[in-house]
Structure formats: C-alpha cells, structure tokens
Amino acid sequence: MLDFFDNEEYSKIDFTKKKIKKGEYDNCTFSNCNFENVHASNIQFVECEFINCNFSNAIVTHTAFKDVDFINCKMIGVKFNECDPFLLQFRFQECQLNFSSFYQLKIPKTVFNSCNLEEVDFTESMLQNTVFEKCDLKNAIFDRTNLEKVDFTTAFNLDINPQENNLKGAKFNKQNVVGLVSIFKVIVE
C-alpha cells in the first residue's frame, strides 16, 4: 500500500541525502529542495507545486505529474518521456529544462513561460495549443511533432522544419518566422 501525503510543505530538503518516500503527494509544496540524480520513480504528484527546486537528471520512470507547477526549477536532462502518461499535466515557469526529453508525450495545452529549452527533445510529441511564452528554443528538436495551434509569438531561437511537423494554426511573430525557413538555406534580410 502506498503512503499518502496531503497538503504538506517540504522546504530545503536534500533528497540526495534523505530518500523521498514512495507514495502519493496531493496538494503538496516543495520549495528549495534538491532532487538532483534522485530516483523519484513510481511516485505520484497530484496538484503539487515545486518552487526553486533542482530536478536535474532526476529519474522519473513511471512517476505521475498530474496538474503540477514547476516554478524557477533547474530540470536539466530530465526524461519526462519515461514518466506515467496517464493524466499527465504540468506547467513550467522560469525553468531551466536544457537537454530534457518530452519524446512522444501527449501534453497538449502545456504552458512554458520564460523557460530555457535548449536542445530539448519534442520528437513525435503532441503539443496542440501549447504556449511557449518568452522561451529560448535554441537547438530544440521538433521532428514529426504535432504543433497545431501552438503559440510561438514570443519564443526565440526556434528552428522548425514545416515539412516534418504539423504547424496548422501555429502562431509566430515576424522575427521568429525565420526559424521556419532556415531549412531551405534562404537568406532573410
């Protein structure tokens, strides 16, 4: 039987030294906690908030993130594609997500606000109606990705091949639309 944690606050806990308990965490807040390289597998986070936490290289195999907010978190190299896809829903604000993977995930309506998404893998992901607000998408990988109605209007450093991705209804601004034609080796002045 899983342990159940409800409406609890965890502050300044280094889970590299104190092992996180397996179970379901509902409406819990984690602030200034360290999960770096931690095996956080088979844990359920429901309506939780992570603020100023380090999740870099955390192992999230079969971990559930249901309606979870990550605020100002360092999440470098996290393989979100290995987490539990059932009811998967999260929002990212001012997070460092470089080198993370969302490979083949169905995460429509996800909000990435002021995030660094350098070299993040979105291959074959379903991102319909997602918002990339003021996000750096340098070398992010979009390959056979469903980007229908995605809002890229304030995103920058994007490079997306329109022949390999579904961009129907996606929004861009005049500056970042250059990232759609770079594949054709044209010069835009």
Short mmCIF file of C-alpha atoms in Angstrom, two decimals:
data_model
loop_
_atom_site.label_atom_id
_atom_site.label_comp_id
_atom_site.label_asym_id
_atom_site.label_seq_id
_atom_site.Cartn_x
_atom_site.Cartn_y
_atom_site.Cartn_z
CA MET A 1 0.00 0.00 0.00
CA LEU A 2 1.26 3.45 -0.93
CA ASP A 3 1.83 6.17 1.64
CA PHE A 4 -0.40 9.22 1.21
CA PHE A 5 0.77 12.79 1.86
CA ASP A 6 -1.79 15.61 1.70
CA ASN A 7 -1.29 19.40 1.93
CA GLU A 8 2.25 19.09 3.27
CA GLU A 9 5.10 21.54 2.79
CA TYR A 10 8.66 20.43 2.21
CA SER A 11 11.34 23.11 2.42
CA LYS A 12 15.11 22.92 1.93
CA ILE A 13 15.21 19.11 1.91
CA ASP A 14 18.13 17.46 0.17
CA PHE A 15 16.61 14.25 -1.19
CA THR A 16 20.09 13.12 -2.26
CA LYS A 17 20.73 12.57 1.46
CA LYS A 18 17.24 11.88 2.76
CA LYS A 19 15.39 9.46 0.48
CA ILE A 20 11.97 10.62 -0.73
CA LYS A 21 9.20 8.29 0.39
CA LYS A 22 7.30 6.47 -2.33
CA GLY A 23 3.61 7.30 -2.36
CA GLU A 24 1.07 9.85 -3.48
CA TYR A 25 1.64 13.53 -2.75
CA ASP A 26 -1.56 15.61 -3.08
CA ASN A 27 -1.57 19.42 -2.90
CA CYS A 28 1.98 19.45 -1.53
CA THR A 29 4.53 22.23 -1.94
CA PHE A 30 8.24 21.57 -2.36
CA SER A 31 10.45 24.65 -2.07
CA ASN A 32 14.23 24.86 -2.35
CA CYS A 33 14.52 21.05 -2.41
CA ASN A 34 17.23 19.06 -4.14
CA PHE A 35 16.17 16.08 -6.29
CA GLU A 36 19.35 16.04 -8.43
CA ASN A 37 20.08 12.50 -9.69
CA VAL A 38 17.40 11.16 -7.30
CA HIS A 39 15.38 8.06 -8.17
CA ALA A 40 11.89 9.57 -7.94
CA SER A 41 10.32 6.65 -9.78
CA ASN A 42 6.81 5.35 -9.14
CA ILE A 43 5.74 8.41 -7.14
CA GLN A 44 2.51 10.31 -7.76
CA PHE A 45 2.46 14.10 -7.57
CA VAL A 46 -1.09 15.44 -7.81
CA GLU A 47 -1.75 19.20 -7.81
CA CYS A 48 1.71 19.85 -6.36
CA GLU A 49 3.99 22.85 -6.67
CA PHE A 50 7.78 22.77 -6.96
CA ILE A 51 9.46 26.14 -6.32
CA ASN A 52 13.23 26.76 -6.67
CA CYS A 53 13.97 23.03 -6.77
CA ASN A 54 16.79 21.19 -8.52
CA PHE A 55 15.47 18.22 -10.52
CA SER A 56 18.48 17.87 -12.82
CA ASN A 57 18.96 14.30 -14.05
CA ALA A 58 16.27 13.03 -11.67
CA ILE A 59 14.90 9.63 -12.67
CA VAL A 60 11.14 9.88 -13.14
CA THR A 61 10.31 6.44 -14.55
CA HIS A 62 6.57 5.82 -14.05
CA THR A 63 6.31 8.99 -11.96
CA ALA A 64 2.93 10.73 -12.24
CA PHE A 65 2.73 14.50 -12.62
CA LYS A 66 -0.95 15.40 -12.53
CA ASP A 67 -1.63 19.15 -12.61
CA VAL A 68 1.83 20.09 -11.32
CA ASP A 69 3.54 23.50 -11.38
CA PHE A 70 7.31 23.90 -11.64
CA ILE A 71 8.45 27.44 -10.80
CA ASN A 72 12.08 28.56 -11.16
CA CYS A 73 13.33 24.98 -11.14
CA LYS A 74 16.52 23.55 -12.60
CA MET A 75 15.49 20.45 -14.57
CA ILE A 76 18.41 19.70 -16.87
CA GLY A 77 18.39 16.30 -18.57
CA VAL A 78 15.06 15.05 -17.19
CA LYS A 79 13.49 12.26 -19.27
CA PHE A 80 9.83 13.22 -18.92
CA ASN A 81 9.10 10.68 -21.67
CA GLU A 82 9.62 7.95 -19.05
CA CYS A 83 7.01 9.28 -16.62
CA ASP A 84 3.45 7.99 -16.31
CA PRO A 85 1.47 9.43 -19.25
CA PHE A 86 -1.92 8.96 -17.57
CA LEU A 87 -3.48 12.39 -16.80
CA LEU A 88 -0.06 13.96 -17.34
CA GLN A 89 -0.31 17.73 -16.97
CA PHE A 90 2.25 20.28 -15.87
CA ARG A 91 3.24 23.95 -16.26
CA PHE A 92 6.75 25.38 -16.27
CA GLN A 93 7.62 28.94 -15.28
CA GLU A 94 11.19 30.30 -15.38
CA CYS A 95 12.66 26.78 -15.52
CA GLN A 96 15.94 25.50 -16.95
CA LEU A 97 14.92 22.43 -18.98
CA ASN A 98 18.00 22.09 -21.21
CA PHE A 99 18.65 18.60 -22.63
CA SER A 100 15.35 17.22 -21.27
CA SER A 101 13.09 14.92 -23.27
CA PHE A 102 9.36 15.01 -23.95
CA TYR A 103 9.69 12.33 -26.66
CA GLN A 104 6.29 11.00 -27.84
CA LEU A 105 4.40 12.61 -24.94
CA LYS A 106 0.83 13.82 -25.29
CA ILE A 107 0.97 17.14 -23.43
CA PRO A 108 -1.49 19.50 -25.13
CA LYS A 109 -2.13 22.91 -23.56
CA THR A 110 1.17 22.87 -21.66
CA VAL A 111 2.49 26.30 -20.70
CA PHE A 112 6.21 27.02 -20.83
CA ASN A 113 6.74 30.56 -19.54
CA SER A 114 10.20 32.20 -19.66
CA CYS A 115 11.96 28.83 -19.84
CA ASN A 116 15.29 27.79 -21.29
CA LEU A 117 14.58 24.79 -23.55
CA GLU A 118 17.96 24.41 -25.22
CA GLU A 119 18.31 21.06 -27.02
CA VAL A 120 15.05 19.74 -25.56
CA ASP A 121 13.62 16.78 -27.50
CA PHE A 122 9.99 17.17 -28.58
CA THR A 123 10.20 14.44 -31.25
CA GLU A 124 6.76 12.95 -32.05
CA SER A 125 5.16 14.84 -29.16
CA MET A 126 1.58 16.08 -29.28
CA LEU A 127 1.74 19.72 -28.18
CA GLN A 128 -1.52 21.14 -29.54
CA ASN A 129 -2.45 24.53 -28.02
CA THR A 130 0.81 24.68 -26.05
CA VAL A 131 2.28 28.10 -25.24
CA PHE A 132 5.99 28.91 -25.41
CA GLU A 133 5.94 32.35 -23.74
CA LYS A 134 9.37 34.07 -23.92
CA CYS A 135 11.16 30.72 -24.22
CA ASP A 136 14.61 30.04 -25.65
CA LEU A 137 14.26 27.09 -28.04
CA LYS A 138 17.88 27.00 -29.24
CA ASN A 139 18.51 23.64 -30.92
CA ALA A 140 15.24 22.20 -29.58
CA ILE A 141 14.24 19.15 -31.61
CA PHE A 142 10.86 19.20 -33.34
CA ASP A 143 10.52 16.12 -35.56
CA ARG A 144 7.11 14.75 -36.59
CA THR A 145 5.72 16.87 -33.75
CA ASN A 146 2.09 17.99 -33.60
CA LEU A 147 2.37 21.76 -33.12
CA GLU A 148 -1.19 22.57 -34.10
CA LYS A 149 -2.30 25.94 -32.67
CA VAL A 150 0.93 26.29 -30.64
CA ASP A 151 1.78 29.88 -29.65
CA PHE A 152 5.39 30.73 -30.55
CA THR A 153 4.81 34.51 -30.82
CA THR A 154 7.31 35.45 -28.08
CA ALA A 155 9.62 32.40 -28.37
CA PHE A 156 13.09 32.84 -29.81
CA ASN A 157 15.93 30.80 -31.35
CA LEU A 158 13.48 28.36 -32.84
CA ASP A 159 14.28 26.19 -35.83
CA ILE A 160 11.36 24.08 -37.07
CA ASN A 161 11.05 22.25 -40.36
CA PRO A 162 7.50 22.92 -41.61
CA GLN A 163 7.71 19.86 -43.87
CA GLU A 164 8.32 17.48 -40.96
CA ASN A 165 5.90 18.92 -38.37
CA ASN A 166 2.19 19.76 -38.17
CA LEU A 167 2.06 23.55 -37.81
CA LYS A 168 -1.61 24.13 -38.68
CA GLY A 169 -2.80 27.25 -36.86
CA ALA A 170 0.52 27.77 -35.03
CA LYS A 171 1.34 31.41 -34.22
CA PHE A 172 4.67 33.11 -34.91
CA ASN A 173 5.94 36.69 -35.00
CA LYS A 174 7.84 38.32 -37.86
CA GLN A 175 11.21 37.86 -36.13
CA ASN A 176 10.96 34.18 -35.26
CA VAL A 177 9.31 33.04 -38.52
CA VAL A 178 12.87 32.94 -39.93
CA GLY A 179 13.27 29.70 -37.96
CA LEU A 180 10.73 28.09 -40.31
CA VAL A 181 12.68 28.78 -43.48
CA SER A 182 16.24 28.08 -42.28
CA ILE A 183 15.89 24.52 -43.60
CA PHE A 184 15.72 25.97 -47.12
CA LYS A 185 19.07 27.80 -46.72
CA VAL A 186 17.49 31.08 -47.82
CA ILE A 187 18.80 34.48 -46.76
CA VAL A 188 16.31 36.71 -44.96
CA GLU A 189 17.33 40.34 -44.52
#
